[in-house]
């Protein structure tokens, strides 16, 4: 717990430093702690340290962990992984935000999974910044149409874009492309001004490019245990 606290404080210090260097106010940034492969007890430890935004990328692990810590009041789960349409109901049941909407069918499935009294679900459109169509995310050229589609689904609120920087390119250049993708989405939905970008290795570059939501795992949680 002492180490966790120290790592969290150190990352928050670096976030604030990167924000100030970019002329931005650190308080406009949401730091999401990615807890994948770690036990639910880590989420409880983070909660005790004041963390309210946590993220997972695999549906089964996400659903199980969210149920285990359902007693933590005000905890917000961000689903950040590839999602199958037949898991939309399970994802919607526990997520406050889904960062990884990358096709119309998934948006439709998340919309169809809403119960009558469900709150509106915040969604981001994931963009594929690589040349490999097998990677998660919509192609930048498909984004405007996907935004139009998502904007027409009344149980979803389109909030912006999300991406993972490619490994074979400096992150600043990739995040600059993401920023233009964010402009594309905002041309469809002007209020959709979130940009989810930045992980352990590249959050300073993401902040410089305009990220509003950082998804940080190992710098805070420590190395991930072997995936089970
Ligand atoms: C695991 C993961 C992260 C966090 O990665 P770290 O390098 O540990 O900070 C962020 N985003 C996504 C989509 C992830 O799967």
Short mmCIF file of C-alpha atoms and ligand atoms in Angstrom, two decimals:
data_model
loop_
_atom_site.label_atom_id
_atom_site.label_comp_id
_atom_site.label_asym_id
_atom_site.label_seq_id
_atom_site.Cartn_x
_atom_site.Cartn_y
_atom_site.Cartn_z
CA UNK A 1 0.00 0.00 0.00
CA UNK A 2 2.88 2.36 0.80
CA UNK A 3 4.49 1.67 -2.59
CA UNK A 4 1.16 2.05 -4.34
CA UNK A 5 0.60 5.40 -2.68
CA UNK A 6 4.09 6.57 -3.64
CA UNK A 7 3.68 5.50 -7.28
CA UNK A 8 0.27 7.16 -7.52
CA UNK A 9 1.63 10.41 -6.13
CA UNK A 10 4.63 10.29 -8.43
CA UNK A 11 2.45 9.75 -11.53
CA UNK A 12 0.11 12.55 -10.48
CA UNK A 13 3.12 14.82 -10.01
CA UNK A 14 4.34 13.96 -13.53
CA UNK A 15 0.84 14.51 -14.95
CA UNK A 16 0.65 17.95 -13.34
CA UNK A 17 4.12 18.80 -14.63
CA UNK A 18 3.24 17.73 -18.19
CA UNK A 19 0.00 19.70 -18.03
CA UNK A 20 1.72 22.87 -16.88
CA UNK A 21 4.41 22.44 -19.55
CA UNK A 22 1.61 22.31 -22.13
CA UNK A 23 -0.11 25.36 -20.66
CA UNK A 24 -3.00 23.25 -19.41
CA UNK A 25 -4.75 23.02 -16.07
CA UNK A 26 -4.09 19.60 -14.45
CA UNK A 27 -7.59 19.66 -12.96
CA UNK A 28 -9.13 19.25 -16.42
CA UNK A 29 -7.49 15.81 -16.78
CA UNK A 30 -9.05 12.52 -15.65
CA UNK A 31 -6.49 9.93 -14.59
CA UNK A 32 -7.89 6.40 -15.00
CA UNK A 33 -5.97 3.62 -13.25
CA UNK A 34 -5.91 0.45 -15.39
CA UNK A 35 -6.13 -2.52 -13.01
CA UNK A 36 -6.10 -5.42 -15.49
CA UNK A 37 -4.59 -8.71 -14.24
CA UNK A 38 -4.56 -7.36 -10.67
CA UNK A 39 -6.99 -8.62 -8.02
CA UNK A 40 -10.05 -6.68 -6.89
CA UNK A 41 -8.21 -5.96 -3.63
CA UNK A 42 -5.98 -3.57 -5.60
CA UNK A 43 -9.08 -1.63 -6.65
CA UNK A 44 -10.05 -1.37 -2.98
CA UNK A 45 -6.55 -0.12 -2.09
CA UNK A 46 -6.73 2.47 -4.86
CA UNK A 47 -10.18 3.54 -3.71
CA UNK A 48 -8.83 4.13 -0.19
CA UNK A 49 -6.19 6.37 -1.77
CA UNK A 50 -8.93 8.43 -3.41
CA UNK A 51 -8.99 6.86 -6.88
CA UNK A 52 -12.48 6.88 -8.42
CA UNK A 53 -11.77 6.09 -12.08
CA UNK A 54 -10.54 2.60 -12.93
CA UNK A 55 -10.26 0.71 -16.21
CA UNK A 56 -10.30 -2.83 -17.53
CA UNK A 57 -9.87 -4.21 -21.04
CA UNK A 58 -11.27 -7.75 -20.90
CA UNK A 59 -15.00 -8.24 -20.37
CA UNK A 60 -14.93 -11.31 -18.15
CA UNK A 61 -12.30 -9.96 -15.81
CA UNK A 62 -14.07 -6.59 -15.84
CA UNK A 63 -17.50 -8.04 -14.93
CA UNK A 64 -16.08 -10.22 -12.18
CA UNK A 65 -14.01 -7.46 -10.60
CA UNK A 66 -16.77 -4.86 -10.85
CA UNK A 67 -19.10 -7.24 -8.99
CA UNK A 68 -16.47 -7.84 -6.29
CA UNK A 69 -16.14 -4.13 -5.54
CA UNK A 70 -19.76 -3.12 -6.16
CA UNK A 71 -19.90 -1.81 -2.57
CA UNK A 72 -17.45 1.02 -3.37
CA UNK A 73 -19.64 4.09 -3.70
CA UNK A 74 -18.91 6.44 -6.58
CA UNK A 75 -16.37 4.20 -8.31
CA UNK A 76 -16.46 4.67 -12.10
CA UNK A 77 -15.46 1.82 -14.40
CA UNK A 78 -14.04 2.57 -17.83
CA UNK A 79 -14.15 -0.28 -20.31
CA UNK A 80 -11.15 0.15 -22.61
CA UNK A 81 -10.82 -3.16 -24.49
CA UNK A 82 -12.10 -4.79 -27.64
CA UNK A 83 -15.72 -5.74 -27.17
CA UNK A 84 -17.83 -8.42 -28.79
CA UNK A 85 -21.43 -7.44 -29.48
CA UNK A 86 -22.74 -10.41 -27.47
CA UNK A 87 -20.98 -8.99 -24.40
CA UNK A 88 -22.61 -5.57 -24.74
CA UNK A 89 -25.15 -6.23 -22.00
CA UNK A 90 -22.51 -7.30 -19.50
CA UNK A 91 -20.34 -4.31 -20.34
CA UNK A 92 -23.20 -1.86 -20.13
CA UNK A 93 -24.25 -3.30 -16.76
CA UNK A 94 -21.01 -2.23 -15.06
CA UNK A 95 -19.36 0.48 -17.16
CA UNK A 96 -19.74 4.23 -16.73
CA UNK A 97 -17.80 4.86 -19.93
CA UNK A 98 -16.97 2.60 -22.89
CA UNK A 99 -13.83 3.88 -24.65
CA UNK A 100 -13.67 1.25 -27.37
CA UNK A 101 -16.65 1.67 -29.69
CA UNK A 102 -15.14 0.97 -33.10
CA UNK A 103 -18.06 -0.08 -35.28
CA UNK A 104 -21.75 0.67 -35.75
CA UNK A 105 -22.78 -2.86 -34.73
CA UNK A 106 -21.16 -2.44 -31.32
CA UNK A 107 -22.82 0.94 -30.80
CA UNK A 108 -26.15 -0.68 -31.75
CA UNK A 109 -25.57 -3.56 -29.32
CA UNK A 110 -24.71 -1.21 -26.43
CA UNK A 111 -27.83 0.83 -27.23
CA UNK A 112 -30.02 -2.28 -27.42
CA UNK A 113 -28.65 -3.47 -24.06
CA UNK A 114 -30.10 -0.48 -22.20
CA UNK A 115 -32.91 -1.16 -19.76
CA UNK A 116 -35.67 1.44 -19.52
CA UNK A 117 -34.27 3.06 -16.36
CA UNK A 118 -30.57 2.88 -17.31
CA UNK A 119 -28.61 6.14 -17.30
CA UNK A 120 -27.24 7.29 -20.64
CA UNK A 121 -23.90 5.57 -21.34
CA UNK A 122 -20.86 7.71 -22.19
CA UNK A 123 -18.99 6.31 -25.20
CA UNK A 124 -15.81 7.15 -27.07
CA UNK A 125 -14.94 6.09 -30.59
CA UNK A 126 -11.70 4.13 -30.70
CA UNK A 127 -9.44 5.07 -33.60
CA UNK A 128 -6.89 2.73 -35.14
CA UNK A 129 -3.73 4.80 -35.61
CA UNK A 130 -1.76 1.94 -37.20
CA UNK A 131 -1.78 0.65 -40.80
CA UNK A 132 -2.86 -2.77 -39.56
CA UNK A 133 -6.63 -3.18 -39.97
CA UNK A 134 -6.50 -6.09 -37.49
CA UNK A 135 -5.79 -3.73 -34.61
CA UNK A 136 -8.64 -2.36 -32.54
CA UNK A 137 -10.33 0.83 -33.65
CA UNK A 138 -12.08 2.40 -36.60
CA UNK A 139 -10.07 3.71 -39.52
CA UNK A 140 -9.81 7.51 -39.35
CA UNK A 141 -11.67 7.73 -42.67
CA UNK A 142 -14.67 5.89 -41.21
CA UNK A 143 -14.93 8.08 -38.14
CA UNK A 144 -17.38 10.73 -39.32
CA UNK A 145 -19.94 8.13 -40.39
CA UNK A 146 -19.50 6.21 -37.14
CA UNK A 147 -19.94 9.42 -35.15
CA UNK A 148 -23.17 10.20 -37.04
CA UNK A 149 -24.40 6.71 -36.30
CA UNK A 150 -23.55 6.78 -32.57
CA UNK A 151 -25.00 10.27 -32.20
CA UNK A 152 -28.34 8.91 -33.38
CA UNK A 153 -28.63 6.35 -30.55
CA UNK A 154 -30.47 7.99 -27.64
CA UNK A 155 -29.16 5.78 -24.81
CA UNK A 156 -25.54 6.60 -25.73
CA UNK A 157 -23.79 9.94 -25.27
CA UNK A 158 -20.90 10.37 -27.69
CA UNK A 159 -18.07 12.04 -25.74
CA UNK A 160 -15.06 11.85 -28.05
CA UNK A 161 -12.24 9.61 -29.23
CA UNK A 162 -9.77 7.10 -27.83
CA UNK A 163 -6.58 5.51 -29.18
CA UNK A 164 -3.47 3.56 -28.30
CA UNK A 165 -0.24 4.90 -29.84
CA UNK A 166 1.40 2.52 -32.33
CA UNK A 167 4.69 0.95 -31.22
CA UNK A 168 6.62 1.82 -34.36
CA UNK A 169 6.18 5.58 -34.38
CA UNK A 170 6.92 8.46 -31.98
CA UNK A 171 3.77 8.92 -29.88
CA UNK A 172 3.61 12.68 -30.43
CA UNK A 173 3.05 12.21 -34.18
CA UNK A 174 0.36 9.58 -33.60
CA UNK A 175 -1.44 11.70 -31.02
CA UNK A 176 -1.38 14.63 -33.43
CA UNK A 177 -3.37 12.46 -35.87
CA UNK A 178 -5.72 11.54 -33.04
CA UNK A 179 -6.27 15.22 -32.33
CA UNK A 180 -7.40 15.70 -35.92
CA UNK A 181 -9.73 12.70 -35.48
CA UNK A 182 -11.14 14.42 -32.39
CA UNK A 183 -11.86 17.47 -34.55
CA UNK A 184 -13.70 15.24 -37.03
CA UNK A 185 -15.94 13.88 -34.29
CA UNK A 186 -16.54 17.34 -32.83
CA UNK A 187 -17.70 18.52 -36.25
CA UNK A 188 -20.55 16.00 -35.82
CA UNK A 189 -21.16 16.42 -32.07
CA UNK A 190 -19.65 19.70 -30.84
CA UNK A 191 -19.85 18.67 -27.17
CA UNK A 192 -17.82 15.49 -27.76
CA UNK A 193 -14.57 16.96 -26.47
CA UNK A 194 -12.97 14.04 -24.65
CA UNK A 195 -9.72 12.53 -25.90
CA UNK A 196 -8.65 9.30 -24.19
CA UNK A 197 -4.95 8.79 -24.81
CA UNK A 198 -1.75 8.24 -22.91
CA UNK A 199 -0.49 5.19 -21.06
CA UNK A 200 2.51 4.59 -18.80
CA UNK A 201 5.04 5.17 -21.59
CA UNK A 202 3.48 8.15 -23.33
CA UNK A 203 1.11 10.11 -21.12
CA UNK A 204 3.19 13.30 -21.23
CA UNK A 205 3.03 13.33 -25.06
CA UNK A 206 -0.71 12.66 -24.89
CA UNK A 207 -1.24 15.58 -22.51
CA UNK A 208 0.73 17.83 -24.87
CA UNK A 209 -1.54 16.73 -27.74
CA UNK A 210 -4.71 17.51 -25.80
CA UNK A 211 -5.68 14.28 -24.03
CA UNK A 212 -8.40 14.68 -21.41
CA UNK A 213 -8.49 11.08 -20.13
CA UNK A 214 -5.27 9.19 -19.36
CA UNK A 215 -5.29 5.40 -19.00
CA UNK A 216 -2.35 4.52 -16.79
CA UNK A 217 -1.60 1.00 -15.58
CA UNK A 218 1.81 -0.28 -14.61
CA UNK A 219 3.36 3.06 -13.58
CA UNK A 220 0.81 3.09 -10.76
CA UNK A 221 -0.04 -0.55 -10.10
CA UNK A 222 3.48 -1.90 -10.50
CA UNK A 223 4.26 -4.74 -12.90
CA UNK A 224 1.26 -6.84 -13.90
CA UNK A 225 1.07 -10.40 -12.56
CA UNK A 226 1.11 -13.18 -15.17
CA UNK A 227 -2.19 -13.07 -17.01
CA UNK A 228 -4.45 -15.85 -15.84
C1 LIG B 1 -3.26 -1.96 -20.41
C2 LIG B 1 -3.82 -0.77 -21.11
C3 LIG B 1 -3.46 0.52 -20.69
C4 LIG B 1 -2.43 0.81 -19.59
O1 LIG B 1 -1.18 0.36 -19.97
P1 LIG B 1 0.17 0.72 -19.13
O2 LIG B 1 1.24 0.70 -20.16
O3 LIG B 1 0.32 -0.34 -18.11
O4 LIG B 1 -0.02 2.05 -18.54
C5 LIG B 1 -4.04 1.60 -21.34
N1 LIG B 1 -4.93 1.42 -22.35
C6 LIG B 1 -5.30 0.20 -22.78
C7 LIG B 1 -6.29 0.07 -23.88
C8 LIG B 1 -4.77 -0.93 -22.16
O5 LIG B 1 -5.14 -2.15 -22.59
#
